CSV table of N, CA and C in Angstrom, one decimal:
chain,number,residue,atom,x,y,z
D,1,MET,N,106.6,112.3,122.8
D,1,MET,CA,106.7,110.9,122.7
D,1,MET,C,108.1,110.5,122.3
D,2,GLY,N,108.8,109.7,123.1
D,2,GLY,CA,110.1,109.3,122.8
D,2,GLY,C,110.2,107.9,122.2
D,3,ASN,N,111.0,107.8,121.2
D,3,ASN,CA,111.1,106.5,120.5
D,3,ASN,C,112.4,105.9,120.9
D,4,GLU,N,112.3,104.7,121.5
D,4,GLU,CA,113.6,104.0,121.9
D,4,GLU,C,113.4,102.6,121.7
D,5,ALA,N,114.4,101.9,121.2
D,5,ALA,CA,114.4,100.5,121.0
D,5,ALA,C,115.0,99.9,122.2
D,6,VAL,N,114.3,98.9,122.8
D,6,VAL,CA,114.8,98.2,124.0
D,6,VAL,C,114.8,96.7,123.8
D,7,PHE,N,115.8,96.0,124.0
D,7,PHE,CA,115.9,94.6,124.0
D,7,PHE,C,115.5,94.0,125.3
D,8,LEU,N,114.4,93.2,125.3
D,8,LEU,CA,113.9,92.7,126.5
D,8,LEU,C,114.5,91.3,126.9
D,9,LYS,N,114.3,90.4,126.0
D,9,LYS,CA,114.9,89.0,126.2
D,9,LYS,C,114.8,88.2,124.9
D,10,CYS,N,115.6,87.1,124.9
D,10,CYS,CA,115.5,86.2,123.8
D,10,CYS,C,115.5,84.8,124.4
D,11,THR,N,114.5,84.0,124.1
D,11,THR,CA,114.4,82.7,124.8
D,11,THR,C,114.7,81.5,123.8
D,12,GLU,N,114.6,81.7,122.6
D,12,GLU,CA,114.9,80.7,121.6
D,12,GLU,C,115.1,81.3,120.2
D,13,GLU,N,115.6,80.4,119.4
D,13,GLU,CA,115.8,80.9,118.0
D,13,GLU,C,114.5,80.7,117.2
D,14,ILE,N,114.0,81.7,116.6
D,14,ILE,CA,112.8,81.6,115.8
D,14,ILE,C,113.0,82.3,114.5
D,15,ALA,N,112.2,82.0,113.5
D,15,ALA,CA,112.2,82.7,112.2
D,15,ALA,C,111.5,84.0,112.3
D,16,VAL,N,112.1,85.1,112.0
D,16,VAL,CA,111.5,86.4,112.1
D,16,VAL,C,111.1,86.9,110.7
D,17,SER,N,109.8,87.1,110.6
D,17,SER,CA,109.2,87.6,109.3
D,17,SER,C,108.0,88.4,109.7
D,18,LYS,N,107.4,89.0,108.6
D,18,LYS,CA,106.2,89.8,108.8
D,18,LYS,C,105.0,88.9,109.3
D,19,THR,N,105.0,87.7,108.8
D,19,THR,CA,103.9,86.8,109.1
D,19,THR,C,104.1,86.1,110.5
D,20,THR,N,105.3,85.7,110.8
D,20,THR,CA,105.5,84.9,112.0
D,20,THR,C,105.6,85.8,113.2
D,21,THR,N,106.2,86.9,113.2
D,21,THR,CA,106.4,87.8,114.3
D,21,THR,C,106.1,89.2,113.9
D,22,PRO,N,104.8,89.6,113.6
D,22,PRO,CA,104.5,90.9,113.1
D,22,PRO,C,104.9,92.0,114.1
D,23,GLU,N,104.7,91.9,115.4
D,23,GLU,CA,105.0,92.9,116.4
D,23,GLU,C,106.5,93.2,116.4
D,24,PHE,N,107.3,92.2,116.4
D,24,PHE,CA,108.8,92.4,116.4
D,24,PHE,C,109.2,93.0,115.0
D,25,TYR,N,108.7,92.5,113.9
D,25,TYR,CA,109.0,93.0,112.6
D,25,TYR,C,108.7,94.5,112.5
D,26,ARG,N,107.6,94.9,113.0
D,26,ARG,CA,107.2,96.3,113.0
D,26,ARG,C,108.1,97.2,113.8
D,27,LEU,N,108.4,96.7,115.1
D,27,LEU,CA,109.4,97.4,115.9
D,27,LEU,C,110.7,97.5,115.3
D,28,TYR,N,111.1,96.5,114.6
D,28,TYR,CA,112.5,96.5,114.0
D,28,TYR,C,112.5,97.5,112.9
D,29,GLN,N,111.4,97.6,112.1
D,29,GLN,CA,111.3,98.6,111.0
D,29,GLN,C,111.4,100.0,111.6
D,30,GLN,N,110.6,100.2,112.7
D,30,GLN,CA,110.6,101.5,113.3
D,30,GLN,C,112.0,101.9,113.9
D,31,SER,N,112.7,100.9,114.4
D,31,SER,CA,114.0,101.2,115.0
D,31,SER,C,115.0,101.5,113.9
D,32,VAL,N,114.9,100.9,112.8
D,32,VAL,CA,115.8,101.2,111.6
D,32,VAL,C,115.5,102.7,111.2
D,33,LEU,N,114.3,103.0,111.1
D,33,LEU,CA,113.9,104.4,110.7
D,33,LEU,C,114.5,105.4,111.7
D,34,LEU,N,114.3,105.1,113.0
D,34,LEU,CA,114.8,106.0,114.0
D,34,LEU,C,116.4,106.1,113.9
D,35,ALA,N,117.0,105.0,113.7
D,35,ALA,CA,118.5,105.1,113.6
D,35,ALA,C,118.9,105.9,112.4
D,36,LEU,N,118.2,105.8,111.3
D,36,LEU,CA,118.5,106.6,110.1
D,36,LEU,C,118.3,108.1,110.4
D,37,LYS,N,117.2,108.4,111.2
D,37,LYS,CA,117.0,109.8,111.5
D,37,LYS,C,118.1,110.3,112.4
D,38,GLU,N,118.4,109.5,113.4
D,38,GLU,CA,119.5,109.9,114.4
D,38,GLU,C,120.9,110.1,113.7
D,39,GLN,N,121.1,109.4,112.6
D,39,GLN,CA,122.3,109.5,111.9
D,39,GLN,C,122.2,110.7,110.7
D,40,ASP,N,121.1,111.4,110.8
D,40,ASP,CA,120.8,112.5,109.8
D,40,ASP,C,120.8,112.0,108.3
D,41,VAL,N,120.4,110.7,108.2
D,41,VAL,CA,120.2,110.2,106.8
D,41,VAL,C,118.8,110.6,106.4
D,42,LEU,N,117.8,110.6,107.3
D,42,LEU,CA,116.5,111.1,107.1
D,42,LEU,C,116.3,112.3,108.0
D,43,ASN,N,115.6,113.3,107.4
D,43,ASN,CA,115.2,114.5,108.1
D,43,ASN,C,113.9,114.2,108.8
D,44,GLU,N,113.4,115.1,109.6
D,44,GLU,CA,112.1,114.9,110.4
D,44,GLU,C,110.9,114.6,109.4
D,45,VAL,N,110.8,115.4,108.3
D,45,VAL,CA,109.7,115.2,107.4
D,45,VAL,C,109.8,113.8,106.8
D,46,GLN,N,111.0,113.4,106.3
D,46,GLN,CA,111.1,112.1,105.7
D,46,GLN,C,110.8,111.0,106.7
D,47,PHE,N,111.3,111.2,108.0
D,47,PHE,CA,111.1,110.2,109.0
D,47,PHE,C,109.6,110.1,109.3
D,48,GLN,N,108.8,111.2,109.4
D,48,GLN,CA,107.4,111.1,109.7
D,48,GLN,C,106.7,110.5,108.5
D,49,HIS,N,107.1,110.8,107.3
D,49,HIS,CA,106.5,110.2,106.1
D,49,HIS,C,106.6,108.7,106.1
D,50,CYS,N,107.8,108.2,106.4
D,50,CYS,CA,108.1,106.8,106.5
D,50,CYS,C,107.3,106.1,107.6
D,51,LEU,N,107.2,106.7,108.8
D,51,LEU,CA,106.4,106.2,109.8
D,51,LEU,C,104.9,106.1,109.4
D,52,ASP,N,104.4,107.2,108.8
D,52,ASP,CA,103.0,107.2,108.3
D,52,ASP,C,102.8,106.0,107.3
D,53,THR,N,103.7,105.8,106.4
D,53,THR,CA,103.6,104.8,105.4
D,53,THR,C,103.6,103.5,106.1
D,54,LEU,N,104.5,103.3,107.1
D,54,LEU,CA,104.6,102.0,107.8
D,54,LEU,C,103.3,101.8,108.6
D,55,ASN,N,102.7,102.8,109.1
D,55,ASN,CA,101.5,102.7,110.0
D,55,ASN,C,100.2,102.3,109.1
D,56,HIS,N,100.3,102.6,107.8
D,56,HIS,CA,99.2,102.3,106.9
D,56,HIS,C,99.3,101.0,106.1
D,57,GLN,N,100.4,100.3,106.4
D,57,GLN,CA,100.6,99.0,105.7
D,57,GLN,C,99.7,98.0,106.4
D,58,ILE,N,99.3,97.1,105.6
D,58,ILE,CA,98.4,96.0,106.1
D,58,ILE,C,99.2,94.8,106.5
């Protein structure tokens, strides 16, 4: 499974938050984690732990 952030489009200015745009907020968090992994700030175990934690948030 490949993780890749892709910008599709932007139509207007909106407030981005966990409550107003949960899908975008989640993808943003995942892309930050992926960037940290690619920069060797996080190793694979740390990255997976962070993703697991993110996936279990309500």
